Amino acid sequence: MEKTNESFKISNAETIMLNAYAANELSGGLAGGRMARIISDSFLRYKFVWHCAEETRHAYVWYELMRELNIPSLEIHASTTTQKSYWTYAKDIKNVIEYLAYVHVYELRVPFHFNMHKEWTKSARIKEVLQQLIKEEGPHLSWIRDYLKKEKEKGNYIVDIALKKYLELEKENYRSDLKYLESLGKEALEFVKIIRRNLKEQEKKMLDAISF
């Protein structure tokens, strides 16, 4: 792999963020694979396998980028950090509608967060990868939204309950993540300031997005 020679050093804060992105993509892929193995619906099994492959591929994209930029790969596990990842809760969800709502709410946040990172980072390559993955989130969001919308139209009352439940969980978890980012130093503080300036508008959009 050809190494990129950028004229500045990636900060410790950004190193931790990129490793966290890779770990979260991998966690999402593994959770989706687990669901694919326990459901009986053949369509959903197919979609979960596809979604699992997409998430693990995104993890690989991040690890490839870190190798390209000579960024160290860190061990990030829920058991070795005080930060409780949103994906920590996935193992307790057995109902497929709840799981889809859980994933959908999380992925509604991703394009926003990546856009904020793209605005903040000084690395042209990181900007490129963020933009690539923002575009690739679209199909992830659309198939789940379409499925949940059809279920709601059939009278499945769990859809609204689950979406609202996980929206609140995700907001709480994201605020915890922001506090953690603030502890990573001056560079991360600047990033969090950018996020907080846009947070209220984004969360209104998320609420609108689950009101179908």
mmCIF file of N, CA and C in Angstrom, residues 47-164:
data_model
loop_
_atom_site.group_PDB
_atom_site.id
_atom_site.type_symbol
_atom_site.label_atom_id
_atom_site.label_comp_id
_atom_site.label_asym_id
_atom_site.label_seq_id
_atom_site.Cartn_x
_atom_site.Cartn_y
_atom_site.Cartn_z
ATOM 1 N N LYS A 47 -30.946 -9.357 3.954
ATOM 2 C CA LYS A 47 -30.603 -7.948 4.188
ATOM 3 C C LYS A 47 -29.613 -7.796 5.343
ATOM 4 N N PHE A 48 -29.760 -8.601 6.374
ATOM 5 C CA PHE A 48 -28.822 -8.525 7.495
ATOM 6 C C PHE A 48 -27.417 -8.959 7.076
ATOM 7 N N VAL A 49 -27.343 -10.003 6.238
ATOM 8 C CA VAL A 49 -26.025 -10.435 5.760
ATOM 9 C C VAL A 49 -25.389 -9.325 4.926
ATOM 10 N N TRP A 50 -26.181 -8.704 4.054
ATOM 11 C CA TRP A 50 -25.667 -7.579 3.254
ATOM 12 C C TRP A 50 -25.207 -6.434 4.150
ATOM 13 N N HIS A 51 -26.048 -6.107 5.134
ATOM 14 C CA HIS A 51 -25.726 -4.997 6.031
ATOM 15 C C HIS A 51 -24.481 -5.320 6.859
ATOM 16 N N CYS A 52 -24.388 -6.546 7.297
ATOM 17 C CA CYS A 52 -23.213 -7.007 8.045
ATOM 18 C C CYS A 52 -21.949 -6.848 7.199
ATOM 19 N N ALA A 53 -22.035 -7.248 5.929
ATOM 20 C CA ALA A 53 -20.883 -7.132 5.032
ATOM 21 C C ALA A 53 -20.498 -5.670 4.822
ATOM 22 N N GLU A 54 -21.488 -4.801 4.706
ATOM 23 C CA GLU A 54 -21.229 -3.369 4.528
ATOM 24 C C GLU A 54 -20.504 -2.780 5.739
ATOM 25 N N GLU A 55 -20.974 -3.126 6.919
ATOM 26 C CA GLU A 55 -20.375 -2.563 8.131
ATOM 27 C C GLU A 55 -18.937 -3.058 8.318
ATOM 28 N N THR A 56 -18.720 -4.333 8.100
ATOM 29 C CA THR A 56 -17.363 -4.854 8.269
ATOM 30 C C THR A 56 -16.439 -4.309 7.181
ATOM 31 N N ARG A 57 -16.975 -4.091 5.981
ATOM 32 C CA ARG A 57 -16.169 -3.457 4.922
ATOM 33 C C ARG A 57 -15.790 -2.042 5.331
ATOM 34 N N HIS A 58 -16.707 -1.321 5.939
ATOM 35 C CA HIS A 58 -16.390 0.033 6.400
ATOM 36 C C HIS A 58 -15.309 0.011 7.475
ATOM 37 N N ALA A 59 -15.355 -0.987 8.350
ATOM 38 C CA ALA A 59 -14.283 -1.127 9.344
ATOM 39 C C ALA A 59 -12.945 -1.303 8.635
ATOM 40 N N TYR A 60 -12.941 -2.119 7.593
ATOM 41 C CA TYR A 60 -11.707 -2.356 6.835
ATOM 42 C C TYR A 60 -11.220 -1.071 6.162
ATOM 43 N N VAL A 61 -12.152 -0.265 5.656
ATOM 44 C CA VAL A 61 -11.785 1.022 5.054
ATOM 45 C C VAL A 61 -11.033 1.892 6.058
ATOM 46 N N TRP A 62 -11.531 1.926 7.299
ATOM 47 C CA TRP A 62 -10.857 2.726 8.333
ATOM 48 C C TRP A 62 -9.479 2.152 8.660
ATOM 49 N N TYR A 63 -9.375 0.835 8.796
ATOM 50 C CA TYR A 63 -8.079 0.244 9.118
ATOM 51 C C TYR A 63 -7.078 0.434 7.974
ATOM 52 N N GLU A 64 -7.554 0.350 6.748
ATOM 53 C CA GLU A 64 -6.682 0.614 5.607
ATOM 54 C C GLU A 64 -6.190 2.064 5.616
ATOM 55 N N LEU A 65 -7.085 2.990 5.919
ATOM 56 C CA LEU A 65 -6.700 4.398 5.987
ATOM 57 C C LEU A 65 -5.660 4.628 7.074
ATOM 58 N N MET A 66 -5.856 3.991 8.223
ATOM 59 C CA MET A 66 -4.893 4.174 9.314
ATOM 60 C C MET A 66 -3.516 3.631 8.938
ATOM 61 N N ARG A 67 -3.479 2.531 8.223
ATOM 62 C CA ARG A 67 -2.191 2.014 7.747
ATOM 63 C C ARG A 67 -1.557 2.987 6.752
ATOM 64 N N GLU A 68 -2.385 3.523 5.866
ATOM 65 C CA GLU A 68 -1.894 4.468 4.863
ATOM 66 C C GLU A 68 -1.278 5.718 5.502
ATOM 67 N N LEU A 69 -1.905 6.195 6.572
ATOM 68 C CA LEU A 69 -1.451 7.425 7.224
ATOM 69 C C LEU A 69 -0.510 7.161 8.403
ATOM 70 N N ASN A 70 -0.104 5.899 8.569
ATOM 71 C CA ASN A 70 0.781 5.521 9.684
ATOM 72 C C ASN A 70 0.176 5.864 11.052
ATOM 73 N N ILE A 71 -1.123 5.663 11.158
ATOM 74 C CA ILE A 71 -1.830 5.890 12.421
ATOM 75 C C ILE A 71 -1.878 4.562 13.175
ATOM 76 N N PRO A 72 -1.489 4.544 14.439
ATOM 77 C CA PRO A 72 -1.492 3.269 15.177
ATOM 78 C C PRO A 72 -2.893 2.692 15.344
ATOM 79 N N SER A 73 -2.972 1.371 15.227
ATOM 80 C CA SER A 73 -4.227 0.663 15.466
ATOM 81 C C SER A 73 -4.307 0.323 16.950
ATOM 82 N N LEU A 74 -5.371 0.786 17.608
ATOM 83 C CA LEU A 74 -5.524 0.623 19.052
ATOM 84 C C LEU A 74 -6.564 -0.440 19.370
ATOM 85 N N GLU A 75 -6.397 -1.092 20.502
ATOM 86 C CA GLU A 75 -7.425 -2.012 20.993
ATOM 87 C C GLU A 75 -8.520 -1.196 21.666
ATOM 88 N N ILE A 76 -9.729 -1.323 21.161
ATOM 89 C CA ILE A 76 -10.865 -0.625 21.752
ATOM 90 C C ILE A 76 -11.964 -1.641 21.991
ATOM 91 N N HIS A 77 -12.223 -1.923 23.255
ATOM 92 C CA HIS A 77 -13.239 -2.901 23.633
ATOM 93 C C HIS A 77 -14.130 -2.306 24.711
ATOM 94 N N ALA A 78 -15.396 -2.699 24.703
ATOM 95 C CA ALA A 78 -16.324 -2.214 25.735
ATOM 96 C C ALA A 78 -15.839 -2.599 27.133
ATOM 97 N N SER A 79 -15.123 -3.715 27.232
ATOM 98 C CA SER A 79 -14.681 -4.199 28.542
ATOM 99 C C SER A 79 -13.425 -3.487 29.051
ATOM 100 N N THR A 80 -12.759 -2.715 28.161
ATOM 101 C CA THR A 80 -11.504 -2.085 28.567
ATOM 102 C C THR A 80 -11.575 -0.569 28.531
ATOM 103 N N THR A 81 -12.774 -0.019 28.447
ATOM 104 C CA THR A 81 -12.922 1.433 28.430
ATOM 105 C C THR A 81 -14.085 1.843 29.305
ATOM 106 N N THR A 82 -14.015 3.053 29.850
ATOM 107 C CA THR A 82 -15.135 3.551 30.654
ATOM 108 C C THR A 82 -16.275 4.020 29.768
ATOM 109 N N GLN A 83 -16.007 4.180 28.474
ATOM 110 C CA GLN A 83 -17.045 4.587 27.538
ATOM 111 C C GLN A 83 -17.899 3.385 27.134
ATOM 112 N N LYS A 84 -19.190 3.464 27.383
ATOM 113 C CA LYS A 84 -20.088 2.380 26.995
ATOM 114 C C LYS A 84 -20.588 2.631 25.572
ATOM 115 N N SER A 85 -20.147 1.812 24.651
ATOM 116 C CA SER A 85 -20.542 1.962 23.257
ATOM 117 C C SER A 85 -22.036 1.708 23.098
ATOM 118 N N TYR A 86 -22.644 2.421 22.156
ATOM 119 C CA TYR A 86 -24.057 2.196 21.826
ATOM 120 C C TYR A 86 -24.283 0.730 21.478
ATOM 121 N N TRP A 87 -23.305 0.108 20.821
ATOM 122 C CA TRP A 87 -23.455 -1.285 20.382
ATOM 123 C C TRP A 87 -23.418 -2.277 21.534
ATOM 124 N N THR A 88 -23.039 -1.811 22.721
ATOM 125 C CA THR A 88 -23.048 -2.685 23.893
ATOM 126 C C THR A 88 -24.445 -3.236 24.161
ATOM 127 N N TYR A 89 -25.461 -2.460 23.822
ATOM 128 C CA TYR A 89 -26.851 -2.852 24.118
ATOM 129 C C TYR A 89 -27.406 -3.866 23.107
ATOM 130 N N ALA A 90 -26.727 -4.037 21.974
ATOM 131 C CA ALA A 90 -27.288 -4.857 20.896
ATOM 132 C C ALA A 90 -27.533 -6.304 21.315
ATOM 133 N N LYS A 91 -26.652 -6.839 22.143
ATOM 134 C CA LYS A 91 -26.754 -8.263 22.505
ATOM 135 C C LYS A 91 -28.023 -8.591 23.277
ATOM 136 N N ASP A 92 -28.652 -7.569 23.877
ATOM 137 C CA ASP A 92 -29.854 -7.798 24.678
ATOM 138 C C ASP A 92 -31.145 -7.684 23.863
ATOM 139 N N ILE A 93 -31.045 -7.311 22.590
ATOM 140 C CA ILE A 93 -32.236 -7.111 21.759
ATOM 141 C C ILE A 93 -32.536 -8.393 20.978
ATOM 142 N N LYS A 94 -33.706 -8.944 21.203
ATOM 143 C CA LYS A 94 -34.105 -10.184 20.536
ATOM 144 C C LYS A 94 -35.177 -9.947 19.467
ATOM 145 N N ASN A 95 -36.018 -8.930 19.668
ATOM 146 C CA ASN A 95 -37.096 -8.631 18.720
ATOM 147 C C ASN A 95 -36.530 -7.936 17.485
ATOM 148 N N VAL A 96 -36.855 -8.450 16.301
ATOM 149 C CA VAL A 96 -36.241 -7.934 15.081
ATOM 150 C C VAL A 96 -36.650 -6.490 14.787
ATOM 151 N N ILE A 97 -37.894 -6.114 15.105
ATOM 152 C CA ILE A 97 -38.333 -4.738 14.873
ATOM 153 C C ILE A 97 -37.570 -3.785 15.796
ATOM 154 N N GLU A 98 -37.410 -4.201 17.030
ATOM 155 C CA GLU A 98 -36.626 -3.378 17.964
ATOM 156 C C GLU A 98 -35.192 -3.235 17.470
ATOM 157 N N TYR A 99 -34.626 -4.326 16.984
ATOM 158 C CA TYR A 99 -33.241 -4.265 16.510
ATOM 159 C C TYR A 99 -33.112 -3.322 15.311
ATOM 160 N N LEU A 100 -34.055 -3.392 14.371
ATOM 161 C CA LEU A 100 -34.014 -2.512 13.207
ATOM 162 C C LEU A 100 -34.139 -1.047 13.623
ATOM 163 N N ALA A 101 -35.017 -0.782 14.581
ATOM 164 C CA ALA A 101 -35.168 0.591 15.086
ATOM 165 C C ALA A 101 -33.878 1.056 15.752
ATOM 166 N N TYR A 102 -33.270 0.180 16.490
ATOM 167 C CA TYR A 102 -32.016 0.458 17.201
ATOM 168 C C TYR A 102 -30.903 0.843 16.212
ATOM 169 N N VAL A 103 -30.762 0.049 15.161
ATOM 170 C CA VAL A 103 -29.745 0.318 14.138
ATOM 171 C C VAL A 103 -30.068 1.604 13.388
ATOM 172 N N HIS A 104 -31.335 1.776 13.030
ATOM 173 C CA HIS A 104 -31.744 2.931 12.220
ATOM 174 C C HIS A 104 -31.444 4.241 12.939
ATOM 175 N N VAL A 105 -31.768 4.310 14.204
ATOM 176 C CA VAL A 105 -31.523 5.534 14.972
ATOM 177 C C VAL A 105 -30.028 5.834 15.024
ATOM 178 N N TYR A 106 -29.220 4.810 15.256
ATOM 179 C CA TYR A 106 -27.763 5.012 15.304
ATOM 180 C C TYR A 106 -27.250 5.563 13.978
ATOM 181 N N GLU A 107 -27.729 4.968 12.891
ATOM 182 C CA GLU A 107 -27.201 5.364 11.583
ATOM 183 C C GLU A 107 -27.737 6.712 11.119
ATOM 184 N N LEU A 108 -28.806 7.202 11.728
ATOM 185 C CA LEU A 108 -29.250 8.569 11.436
ATOM 186 C C LEU A 108 -28.226 9.591 11.919
ATOM 187 N N ARG A 109 -27.464 9.234 12.949
ATOM 188 C CA ARG A 109 -26.459 10.150 13.512
ATOM 189 C C ARG A 109 -25.172 10.166 12.692
ATOM 190 N N VAL A 110 -24.864 9.060 12.040
ATOM 191 C CA VAL A 110 -23.543 8.891 11.427
ATOM 192 C C VAL A 110 -23.215 9.960 10.380
ATOM 193 N N PRO A 111 -24.089 10.244 9.383
ATOM 194 C CA PRO A 111 -23.726 11.267 8.400
ATOM 195 C C PRO A 111 -23.467 12.636 9.032
ATOM 196 N N PHE A 112 -24.252 12.988 10.043
ATOM 197 C CA PHE A 112 -24.033 14.256 10.753
ATOM 198 C C PHE A 112 -22.650 14.283 11.399
ATOM 199 N N HIS A 113 -22.337 13.255 12.154
ATOM 200 C CA HIS A 113 -21.057 13.234 12.866
ATOM 201 C C HIS A 113 -19.882 13.240 11.886
ATOM 202 N N PHE A 114 -20.001 12.472 10.811
ATOM 203 C CA PHE A 114 -18.927 12.442 9.822
ATOM 204 C C PHE A 114 -18.781 13.790 9.118
ATOM 205 N N ASN A 115 -19.877 14.461 8.858
ATOM 206 C CA ASN A 115 -19.806 15.801 8.257
ATOM 207 C C ASN A 115 -19.103 16.785 9.187
ATOM 208 N N MET A 116 -19.389 16.682 10.483
ATOM 209 C CA MET A 116 -18.726 17.551 11.449
ATOM 210 C C MET A 116 -17.227 17.244 11.510
ATOM 211 N N HIS A 117 -16.883 15.986 11.430
ATOM 212 C CA HIS A 117 -15.465 15.591 11.439
ATOM 213 C C HIS A 117 -14.783 16.102 10.169
ATOM 214 N N LYS A 118 -15.492 16.004 9.059
ATOM 215 C CA LYS A 118 -14.941 16.466 7.780
ATOM 216 C C LYS A 118 -14.645 17.967 7.819
ATOM 217 N N GLU A 119 -15.513 18.714 8.482
ATOM 218 C CA GLU A 119 -15.305 20.159 8.624
ATOM 219 C C GLU A 119 -14.095 20.455 9.511
ATOM 220 N N TRP A 120 -13.856 19.615 10.497
ATOM 221 C CA TRP A 120 -12.819 19.865 11.510
ATOM 222 C C TRP A 120 -11.431 19.369 11.118
ATOM 223 N N THR A 121 -11.341 18.191 10.504
ATOM 224 C CA THR A 121 -10.032 17.581 10.268
ATOM 225 C C THR A 121 -9.185 18.378 9.282
ATOM 226 N N LYS A 122 -7.869 18.308 9.458
ATOM 227 C CA LYS A 122 -6.938 18.958 8.544
ATOM 228 C C LYS A 122 -6.451 17.992 7.450
ATOM 229 N N SER A 123 -6.780 16.729 7.599
ATOM 230 C CA SER A 123 -6.291 15.712 6.668
ATOM 231 C C SER A 123 -7.192 15.588 5.442
ATOM 232 N N ALA A 124 -6.599 15.795 4.261
ATOM 233 C CA ALA A 124 -7.368 15.663 3.017
ATOM 234 C C ALA A 124 -7.841 14.220 2.814
ATOM 235 N N ARG A 125 -7.003 13.243 3.185
ATOM 236 C CA ARG A 125 -7.390 11.841 2.999
ATOM 237 C C ARG A 125 -8.521 11.447 3.939
ATOM 238 N N ILE A 126 -8.470 11.912 5.161
ATOM 239 C CA ILE A 126 -9.561 11.609 6.086
ATOM 240 C C ILE A 126 -10.857 12.237 5.579
ATOM 241 N N LYS A 127 -10.781 13.457 5.054
ATOM 242 C CA LYS A 127 -11.964 14.098 4.469
ATOM 243 C C LYS A 127 -12.542 13.241 3.344
ATOM 244 N N GLU A 128 -11.669 12.715 2.484
ATOM 245 C CA GLU A 128 -12.115 11.891 1.355
ATOM 246 C C GLU A 128 -12.851 10.644 1.838
ATOM 247 N N VAL A 129 -12.281 9.973 2.815
ATOM 248 C CA VAL A 129 -12.895 8.738 3.320
ATOM 249 C C VAL A 129 -14.215 9.038 4.022
ATOM 250 N N LEU A 130 -14.258 10.098 4.807
ATOM 251 C CA LEU A 130 -15.509 10.494 5.466
ATOM 252 C C LEU A 130 -16.597 10.743 4.426
ATOM 253 N N GLN A 131 -16.266 11.466 3.360
ATOM 254 C CA GLN A 131 -17.252 11.750 2.319
ATOM 255 C C GLN A 131 -17.723 10.476 1.633
ATOM 256 N N GLN A 132 -16.792 9.555 1.378
ATOM 257 C CA GLN A 132 -17.147 8.267 0.776
ATOM 258 C C GLN A 132 -18.152 7.518 1.649
ATOM 259 N N LEU A 133 -17.885 7.456 2.948
ATOM 260 C CA LEU A 133 -18.742 6.680 3.844
ATOM 261 C C LEU A 133 -20.071 7.376 4.110
ATOM 262 N N ILE A 134 -20.081 8.702 4.073
ATOM 263 C CA ILE A 134 -21.352 9.428 4.199
ATOM 264 C C ILE A 134 -22.297 9.006 3.070
ATOM 265 N N LYS A 135 -21.768 8.959 1.855
ATOM 266 C CA LYS A 135 -22.588 8.567 0.697
ATOM 267 C C LYS A 135 -23.091 7.138 0.845
ATOM 268 N N GLU A 136 -22.256 6.278 1.413
ATOM 269 C CA GLU A 136 -22.610 4.862 1.511
ATOM 270 C C GLU A 136 -23.591 4.570 2.641
ATOM 271 N N GLU A 137 -23.843 5.549 3.509
ATOM 272 C CA GLU A 137 -24.843 5.354 4.568
ATOM 273 C C GLU A 137 -26.263 5.367 4.015
ATOM 274 N N GLY A 138 -26.467 6.020 2.878
ATOM 275 C CA GLY A 138 -27.816 6.165 2.314
ATOM 276 C C GLY A 138 -28.581 4.857 2.181
ATOM 277 N N PRO A 139 -28.018 3.843 1.498
ATOM 278 C CA PRO A 139 -28.728 2.569 1.354
ATOM 279 C C PRO A 139 -28.977 1.860 2.689
ATOM 280 N N HIS A 140 -28.081 2.056 3.666
ATOM 281 C CA HIS A 140 -28.281 1.459 4.995
ATOM 282 C C HIS A 140 -29.552 2.025 5.632
ATOM 283 N N LEU A 141 -29.694 3.332 5.513
ATOM 284 C CA LEU A 141 -30.845 3.995 6.126
ATOM 285 C C LEU A 141 -32.146 3.684 5.390
ATOM 286 N N SER A 142 -32.086 3.658 4.053
ATOM 287 C CA SER A 142 -33.326 3.569 3.279
ATOM 288 C C SER A 142 -34.015 2.218 3.404
ATOM 289 N N TRP A 143 -33.241 1.114 3.399
ATOM 290 C CA TRP A 143 -33.923 -0.179 3.424
ATOM 291 C C TRP A 143 -34.601 -0.421 4.771
ATOM 292 N N ILE A 144 -33.957 0.019 5.858
ATOM 293 C CA ILE A 144 -34.564 -0.176 7.177
ATOM 294 C C ILE A 144 -35.779 0.732 7.337
ATOM 295 N N ARG A 145 -35.652 1.972 6.906
ATOM 296 C CA ARG A 145 -36.795 2.890 6.993
ATOM 297 C C ARG A 145 -37.989 2.321 6.221
ATOM 298 N N ASP A 146 -37.754 1.833 5.002
ATOM 299 C CA ASP A 146 -38.836 1.283 4.185
ATOM 300 C C ASP A 146 -39.489 0.089 4.871
ATOM 301 N N TYR A 147 -38.680 -0.770 5.471
ATOM 302 C CA TYR A 147 -39.218 -1.953 6.144
ATOM 303 C C TYR A 147 -40.044 -1.563 7.365
ATOM 304 N N LEU A 148 -39.516 -0.658 8.170
ATOM 305 C CA LEU A 148 -40.245 -0.227 9.367
ATOM 306 C C LEU A 148 -41.531 0.508 8.999
ATOM 307 N N LYS A 149 -41.473 1.300 7.942
ATOM 308 C CA LYS A 149 -42.668 2.032 7.503
ATOM 309 C C LYS A 149 -43.782 1.058 7.089
ATOM 310 N N LYS A 150 -43.402 0.007 6.367
ATOM 311 C CA LYS A 150 -44.391 -0.998 5.960
ATOM 312 C C LYS A 150 -44.978 -1.713 7.172
ATOM 313 N N GLU A 151 -44.122 -2.022 8.143
ATOM 314 C CA GLU A 151 -44.601 -2.670 9.361
ATOM 315 C C GLU A 151 -45.574 -1.764 10.117
ATOM 316 N N LYS A 152 -45.254 -0.487 10.170
ATOM 317 C CA LYS A 152 -46.150 0.453 10.850
ATOM 318 C C LYS A 152 -47.491 0.544 10.135
ATOM 319 N N GLU A 153 -47.458 0.541 8.812
ATOM 320 C CA GLU A 153 -48.696 0.603 8.024
ATOM 321 C C GLU A 153 -49.548 -0.648 8.223
ATOM 322 N N LYS A 154 -48.901 -1.761 8.582
ATOM 323 C CA LYS A 154 -49.633 -2.998 8.868
ATOM 324 C C LYS A 154 -50.236 -2.983 10.274
ATOM 325 N N GLY A 155 -49.893 -1.948 11.054
ATOM 326 C CA GLY A 155 -50.425 -1.847 12.405
ATOM 327 C C GLY A 155 -49.477 -2.314 13.491
ATOM 328 N N ASN A 156 -48.218 -2.491 13.166
ATOM 329 C CA ASN A 156 -47.237 -2.940 14.158
ATOM 330 C C ASN A 156 -46.878 -1.763 15.075
ATOM 331 N N TYR A 157 -47.464 -1.741 16.250
ATOM 332 C CA TYR A 157 -47.301 -0.622 17.181
ATOM 333 C C TYR A 157 -45.895 -0.556 17.786
ATOM 334 N N ILE A 158 -45.141 -1.663 17.691
ATOM 335 C CA ILE A 158 -43.793 -1.687 18.279
ATOM 336 C C ILE A 158 -42.861 -0.699 17.579
ATOM 337 N N VAL A 159 -43.130 -0.409 16.296
ATOM 338 C CA VAL A 159 -42.235 0.440 15.514
ATOM 339 C C VAL A 159 -42.025 1.794 16.179
ATOM 340 N N ASP A 160 -43.111 2.515 16.446
ATOM 341 C CA ASP A 160 -43.002 3.849 17.045
ATOM 342 C C ASP A 160 -42.380 3.796 18.438
ATOM 343 N N ILE A 161 -42.800 2.821 19.218
ATOM 344 C CA ILE A 161 -42.271 2.691 20.581
ATOM 345 C C ILE A 161 -40.768 2.475 20.553
ATOM 346 N N ALA A 162 -40.317 1.576 19.679
ATOM 347 C CA ALA A 162 -38.889 1.252 19.604
ATOM 348 C C ALA A 162 -38.071 2.425 19.080
ATOM 349 N N LEU A 163 -38.567 3.103 18.065
ATOM 350 C CA LEU A 163 -37.826 4.240 17.509
ATOM 351 C C LEU A 163 -37.642 5.346 18.553
ATOM 352 N N LYS A 164 -38.698 5.655 19.286
ATOM 353 C CA LYS A 164 -38.612 6.700 20.309
ATOM 354 C C LYS A 164 -37.693 6.267 21.458
#
